[in-house]
XYZ file of C-alpha atoms in Angstrom:
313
model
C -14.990 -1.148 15.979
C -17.636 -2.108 14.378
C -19.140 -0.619 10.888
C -22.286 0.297 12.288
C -20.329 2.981 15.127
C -17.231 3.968 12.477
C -16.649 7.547 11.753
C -18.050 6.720 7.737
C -21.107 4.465 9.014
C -23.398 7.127 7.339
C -21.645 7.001 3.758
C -22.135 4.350 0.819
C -19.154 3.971 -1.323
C -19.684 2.793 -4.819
C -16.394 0.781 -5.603
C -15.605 0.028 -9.375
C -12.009 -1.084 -8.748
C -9.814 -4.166 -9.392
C -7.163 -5.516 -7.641
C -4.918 -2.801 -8.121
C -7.866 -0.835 -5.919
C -8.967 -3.092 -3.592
C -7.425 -1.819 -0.811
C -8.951 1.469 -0.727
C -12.334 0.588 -0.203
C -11.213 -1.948 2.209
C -9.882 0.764 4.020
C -12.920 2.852 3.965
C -15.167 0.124 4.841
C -13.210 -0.900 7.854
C -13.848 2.905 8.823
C -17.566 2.068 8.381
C -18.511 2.645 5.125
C -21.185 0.902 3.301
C -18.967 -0.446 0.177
C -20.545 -2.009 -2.575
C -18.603 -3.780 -5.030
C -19.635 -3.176 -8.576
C -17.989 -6.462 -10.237
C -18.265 -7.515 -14.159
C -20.517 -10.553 -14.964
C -17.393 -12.845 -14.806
C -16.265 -11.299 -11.292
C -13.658 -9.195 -10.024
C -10.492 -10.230 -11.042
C -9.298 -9.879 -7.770
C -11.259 -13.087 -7.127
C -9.456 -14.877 -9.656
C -5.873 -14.118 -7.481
C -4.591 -16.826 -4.907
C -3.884 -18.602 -2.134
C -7.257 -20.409 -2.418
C -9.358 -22.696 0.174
C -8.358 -26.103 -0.730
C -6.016 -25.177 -2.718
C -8.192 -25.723 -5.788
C -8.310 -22.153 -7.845
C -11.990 -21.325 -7.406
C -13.555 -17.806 -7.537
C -15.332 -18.138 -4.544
C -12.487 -19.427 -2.435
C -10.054 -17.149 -3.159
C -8.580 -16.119 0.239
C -7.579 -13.038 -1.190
C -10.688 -12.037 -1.918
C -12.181 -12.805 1.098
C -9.623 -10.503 2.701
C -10.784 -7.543 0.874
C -14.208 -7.754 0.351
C -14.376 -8.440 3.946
C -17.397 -6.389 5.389
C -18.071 -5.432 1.820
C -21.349 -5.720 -0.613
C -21.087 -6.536 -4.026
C -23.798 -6.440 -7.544
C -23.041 -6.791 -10.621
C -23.635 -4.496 -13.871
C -22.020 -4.942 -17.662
C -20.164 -1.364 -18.521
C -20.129 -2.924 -21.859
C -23.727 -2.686 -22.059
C -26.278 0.439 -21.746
C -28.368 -0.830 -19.428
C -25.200 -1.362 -17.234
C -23.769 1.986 -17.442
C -27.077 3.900 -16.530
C -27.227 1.393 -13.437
C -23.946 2.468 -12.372
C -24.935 6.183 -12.855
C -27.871 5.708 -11.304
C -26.151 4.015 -8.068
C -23.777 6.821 -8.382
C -26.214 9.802 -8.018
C -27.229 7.859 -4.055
C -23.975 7.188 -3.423
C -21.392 9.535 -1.476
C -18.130 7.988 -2.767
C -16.917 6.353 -6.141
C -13.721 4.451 -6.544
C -12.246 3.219 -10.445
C -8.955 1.954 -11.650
C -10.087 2.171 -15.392
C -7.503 3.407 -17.592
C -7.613 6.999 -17.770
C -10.795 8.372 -20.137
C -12.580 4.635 -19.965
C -15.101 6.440 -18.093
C -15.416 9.555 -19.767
C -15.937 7.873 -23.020
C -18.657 6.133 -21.320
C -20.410 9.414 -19.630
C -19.395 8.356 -16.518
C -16.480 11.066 -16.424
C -15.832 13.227 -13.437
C -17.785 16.278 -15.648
C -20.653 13.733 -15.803
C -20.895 12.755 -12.703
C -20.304 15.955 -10.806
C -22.914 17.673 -12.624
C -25.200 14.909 -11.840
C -24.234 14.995 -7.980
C -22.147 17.933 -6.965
C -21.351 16.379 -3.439
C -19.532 13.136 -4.704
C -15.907 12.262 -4.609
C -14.579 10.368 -7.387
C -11.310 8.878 -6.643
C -9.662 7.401 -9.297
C -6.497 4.973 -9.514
C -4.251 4.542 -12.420
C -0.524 3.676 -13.170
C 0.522 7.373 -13.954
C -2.235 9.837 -13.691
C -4.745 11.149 -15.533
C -2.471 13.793 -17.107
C 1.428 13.704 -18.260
C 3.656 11.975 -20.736
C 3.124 8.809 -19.707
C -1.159 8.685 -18.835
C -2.020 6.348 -21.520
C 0.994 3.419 -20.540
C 0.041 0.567 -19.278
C 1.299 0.025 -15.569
C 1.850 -3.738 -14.113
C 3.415 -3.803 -10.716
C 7.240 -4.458 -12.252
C 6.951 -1.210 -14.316
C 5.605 0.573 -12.080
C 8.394 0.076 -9.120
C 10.853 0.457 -11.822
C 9.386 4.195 -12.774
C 9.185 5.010 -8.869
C 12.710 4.354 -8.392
C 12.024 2.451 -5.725
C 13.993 -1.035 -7.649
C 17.278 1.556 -7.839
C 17.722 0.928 -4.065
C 16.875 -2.876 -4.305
C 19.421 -5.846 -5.109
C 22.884 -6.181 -5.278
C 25.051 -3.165 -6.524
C 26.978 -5.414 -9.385
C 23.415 -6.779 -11.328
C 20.612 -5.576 -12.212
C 17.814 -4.145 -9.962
C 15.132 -6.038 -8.874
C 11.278 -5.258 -7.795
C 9.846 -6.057 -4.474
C 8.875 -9.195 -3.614
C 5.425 -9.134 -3.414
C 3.268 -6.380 -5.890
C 3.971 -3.384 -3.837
C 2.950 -0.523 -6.240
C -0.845 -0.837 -6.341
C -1.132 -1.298 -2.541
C 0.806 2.048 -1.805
C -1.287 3.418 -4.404
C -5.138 2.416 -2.810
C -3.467 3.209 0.488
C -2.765 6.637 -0.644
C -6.000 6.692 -2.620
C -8.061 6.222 0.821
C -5.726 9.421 2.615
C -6.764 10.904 -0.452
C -10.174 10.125 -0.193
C -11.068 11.369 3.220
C -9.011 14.499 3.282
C -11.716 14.861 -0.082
C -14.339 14.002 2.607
C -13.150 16.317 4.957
C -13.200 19.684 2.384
C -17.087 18.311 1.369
C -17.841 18.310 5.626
C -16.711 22.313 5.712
C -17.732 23.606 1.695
C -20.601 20.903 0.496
C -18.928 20.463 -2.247
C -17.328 17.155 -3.852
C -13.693 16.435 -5.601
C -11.743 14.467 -8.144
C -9.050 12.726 -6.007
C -6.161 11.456 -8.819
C -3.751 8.912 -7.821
C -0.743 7.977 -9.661
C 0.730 4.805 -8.798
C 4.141 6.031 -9.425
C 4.163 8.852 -7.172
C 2.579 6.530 -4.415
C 5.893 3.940 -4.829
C 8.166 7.304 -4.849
C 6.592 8.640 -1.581
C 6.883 5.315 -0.165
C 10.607 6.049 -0.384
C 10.243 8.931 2.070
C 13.285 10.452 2.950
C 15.586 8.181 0.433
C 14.335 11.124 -2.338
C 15.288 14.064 -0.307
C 19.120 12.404 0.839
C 21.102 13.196 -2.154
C 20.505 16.901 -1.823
C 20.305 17.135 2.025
C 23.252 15.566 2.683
C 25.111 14.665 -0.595
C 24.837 10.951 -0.319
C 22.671 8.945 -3.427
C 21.504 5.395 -1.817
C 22.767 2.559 -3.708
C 21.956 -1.391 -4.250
C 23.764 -3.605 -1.379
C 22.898 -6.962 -1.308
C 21.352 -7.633 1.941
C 21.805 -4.345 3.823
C 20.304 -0.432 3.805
C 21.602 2.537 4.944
C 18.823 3.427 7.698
C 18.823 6.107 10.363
C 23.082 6.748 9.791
C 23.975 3.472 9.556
C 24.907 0.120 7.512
C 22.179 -2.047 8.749
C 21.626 -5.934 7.707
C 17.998 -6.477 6.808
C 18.348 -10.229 5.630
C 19.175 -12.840 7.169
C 19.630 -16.456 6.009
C 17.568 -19.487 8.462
C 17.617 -23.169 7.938
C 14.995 -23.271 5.666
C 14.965 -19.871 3.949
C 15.328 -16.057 4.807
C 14.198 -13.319 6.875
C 13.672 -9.559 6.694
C 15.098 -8.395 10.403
C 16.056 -4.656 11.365
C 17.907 -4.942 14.336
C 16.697 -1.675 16.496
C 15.784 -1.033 19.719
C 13.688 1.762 20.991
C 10.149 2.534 21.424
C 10.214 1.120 17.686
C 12.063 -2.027 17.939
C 12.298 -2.762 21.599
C 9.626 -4.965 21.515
C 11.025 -7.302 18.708
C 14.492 -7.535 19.830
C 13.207 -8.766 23.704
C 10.779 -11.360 21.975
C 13.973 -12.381 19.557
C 16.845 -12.226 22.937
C 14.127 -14.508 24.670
C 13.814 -16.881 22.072
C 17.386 -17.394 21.552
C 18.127 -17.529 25.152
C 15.642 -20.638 25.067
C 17.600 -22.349 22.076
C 20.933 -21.360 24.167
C 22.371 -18.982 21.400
C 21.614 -15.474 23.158
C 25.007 -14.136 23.791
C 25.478 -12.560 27.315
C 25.203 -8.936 25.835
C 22.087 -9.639 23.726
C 20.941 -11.147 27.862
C 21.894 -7.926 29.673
C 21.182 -5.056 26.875
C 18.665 -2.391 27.488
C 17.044 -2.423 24.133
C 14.639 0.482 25.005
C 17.317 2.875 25.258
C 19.085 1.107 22.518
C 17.604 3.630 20.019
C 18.890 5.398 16.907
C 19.801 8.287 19.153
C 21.915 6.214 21.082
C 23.681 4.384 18.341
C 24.742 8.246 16.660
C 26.059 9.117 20.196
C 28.006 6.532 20.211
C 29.801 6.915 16.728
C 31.947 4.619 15.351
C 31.117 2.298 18.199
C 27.598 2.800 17.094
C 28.097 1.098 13.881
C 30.292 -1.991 15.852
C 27.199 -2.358 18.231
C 25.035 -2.823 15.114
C 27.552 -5.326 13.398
C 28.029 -7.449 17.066
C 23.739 -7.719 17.191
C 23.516 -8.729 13.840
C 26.139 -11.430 13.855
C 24.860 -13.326 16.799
C-alpha cells in the first residue's frame, strides 16, 4: 500500500512528539497520512537514539530514526519562542490531526491547549501522550520507561520469584502507549466522519503497559489464581510453559505451540533440527496444527508432559 491509495491519504497530521510518540504517527502515516514532524532546532531526540550507520553516533544516521520517520515530513519551529508557537498554531488550524508527548499543561501554558485549539478548529483531534494522564494523583510525575512498567504491574510477572522484579528488556511502555494512542486516534477519526466534530484523545502510558497484560489482570478474580515471577517460564493458556531458552551464544524467547498460531514456527524449528540431526522422532511425526491449546487441555495432565517433552528436546 502505498500512502497516496491509504484509507488517511486525504489527512495531514501535525506530529509534535518524541520518542516516547513516535510510533503513533508512524502508524498513521503508514495508513497514508501526510505526517509532518515538528522537531526543535537541535532535532528530535529520537534522532539522537541508536544503532547508527557506521556505527558513529550521528543525528542523521540514526537507524532508529530512519525507521520512524519513514514516509514522514519534518520542519522545524522553537516553542520557546513566539514566533514558533504561532507557526505551530497556525499549521495546526490546516491540519486534521495533532500528536504531543509534552508533559501535561506544557501546551496549555503556551495557548496551544486543547481549549485553544478546538476553538480555533473544531474538527481537529488532539491526541496527547504522557506517562499518567492528564488528570489523577500522579499527572505531574515524571515517567521513564523503568517507572512506568513498574506502575503497570507489568515487572510483578517478570524475573525470578526469589529477587527482585525486573523491566522488559527493551523500553516497552512508550511503544504500547503510541500504539494505543493511534487506536485511539482513529476511533477519534471515526466519531469526526459521522458528527463533524473533533476530540481530545488522552493516553496514559500506564494504562497502555496494564492493558498489554490482557487477561493476566482479570485471572485473580476469574479464577482465583495471582500470576507470579518464575524464572524462565509463564503460565499461558492453562499451562507451565518455558519461554527461554539458553543457545551457544546467548538466549532465546520460544513458546512452544502449535495451532493456527504456532504451527508455522514449530514446522520451520522440527525442520531445522531434523537438518542438524537433533529432531527427535515425535517432534518428526507430530501434527503441530492440531497441536493447539485445545488439544493440550483435552489431554490433561498429559497435556502438561507433552509441553515439558517439546521443550526439552
Amino acid at each position: 500500500m502505498t500512502q497516496a491509495s491509504g484509507p488517511l491519504a486525504a489527512y495531514r497530521v501535525l506530529d509534535l512528539t518524541d520518542a516516547r510518540g513516535i510510533l503513533c504517527g508512524k502508524i498513521l502515516a503508514d495508513l497514508g497520512a501526510d505526517v509532518v514532524r515538528v522537531e526543535p532546532p537541535a532535532g528530535n531526540p529520537a534522532r539522537r537514539e541508536g544503532p547508527f550507520a557506521g556505527e558513529a553516533p550521528d543525528a542523521e544516521r540514526s537507524l532508529h530514526w530512519w525507521a520512524y520517520a519513514e514516509n514522514c515530513r519534518s520542519l522545524v519551529a522553537d516553542l520557546g519562542t513566539l514566533e514558533g508557537v504561532a507557526r505551530v498554531r497556525d499549521l495546526a488550524r490546516r491540519a486534521d490531526f495533532l500528536l504531543e508527548s509534552f508533559s501535561p499543561g506544557y501546551l496549555d501554558g503556551l495557548g496551544l491547549g486543547w481549549e485553544a485549539l478546538h476553538r480555533d478548529h473544531p474538527r481537529l483531534i488532539l491526541t496527547s501522550i504522557s506517562p499518567f494522564g492528564h488528570t489523577g494523583p500522579y499527572r505531574d510525575w515524571k515517567g521513564p520507561d523503568l517507572i512506568v512498567q513498574a506502575m503497570s504491574g507489568m515487572m510483578f510477572h517478570l524475573g525470578d520469584g526469589d529477587r527482585p522484579p525486573v523491566r522488559i528488556g527493551v523500553p516497552q511502555a512508550y511503544l504500547q502507549a503510541a500504539g494505543q494512542a493511534a487506536v485511539g486516534t482513529l476511533v477519534a477519526h471515526h466519531w469526526r466522519e459521522q458528527t463533524g466534530e473533533g476530540q481530545w484523545v488522552e493516553v496514559s502510558a500506564q494504562v497502555a503497559m496494564m492493558w498489554a497484560m490482557m487477561s493476566e489482570t482479570g485471572l485473580p478474580s476469574l479464577h482465583g489464581y495471582v500470576p507470579f515471577r518464575d524464572g524462565v517460564h509463564a503460565r499461558y493458556a492453562g499451562f507451565r510453559r518455558r519461554i527461554i531458552f539458553a543457545c551457544a551464544d546467548g538466549y532465546v524467547a520460544l513458546i512452544a505451540s502449535g495451532g493456527a498460531i504456532g504451527a508455522g514456527a514449530m514446522e520451520a524449528l522440527t525442520a531445522w533440527m531434523d537438518e542438524e540431526g537433533t529432531a527427535p522422532a515425535f517432534m518428526r511425526e507430530r501434527d503441530w496444527r492440531a497441536w493447539d491449546s485445545a488439544h493440550l487441555l483435552a489431554s490433561g495432565e498429559r497435556g502438561q508432559a507433552e509441553l515439558d517433552e517439546v521443550e526439552a528436546a
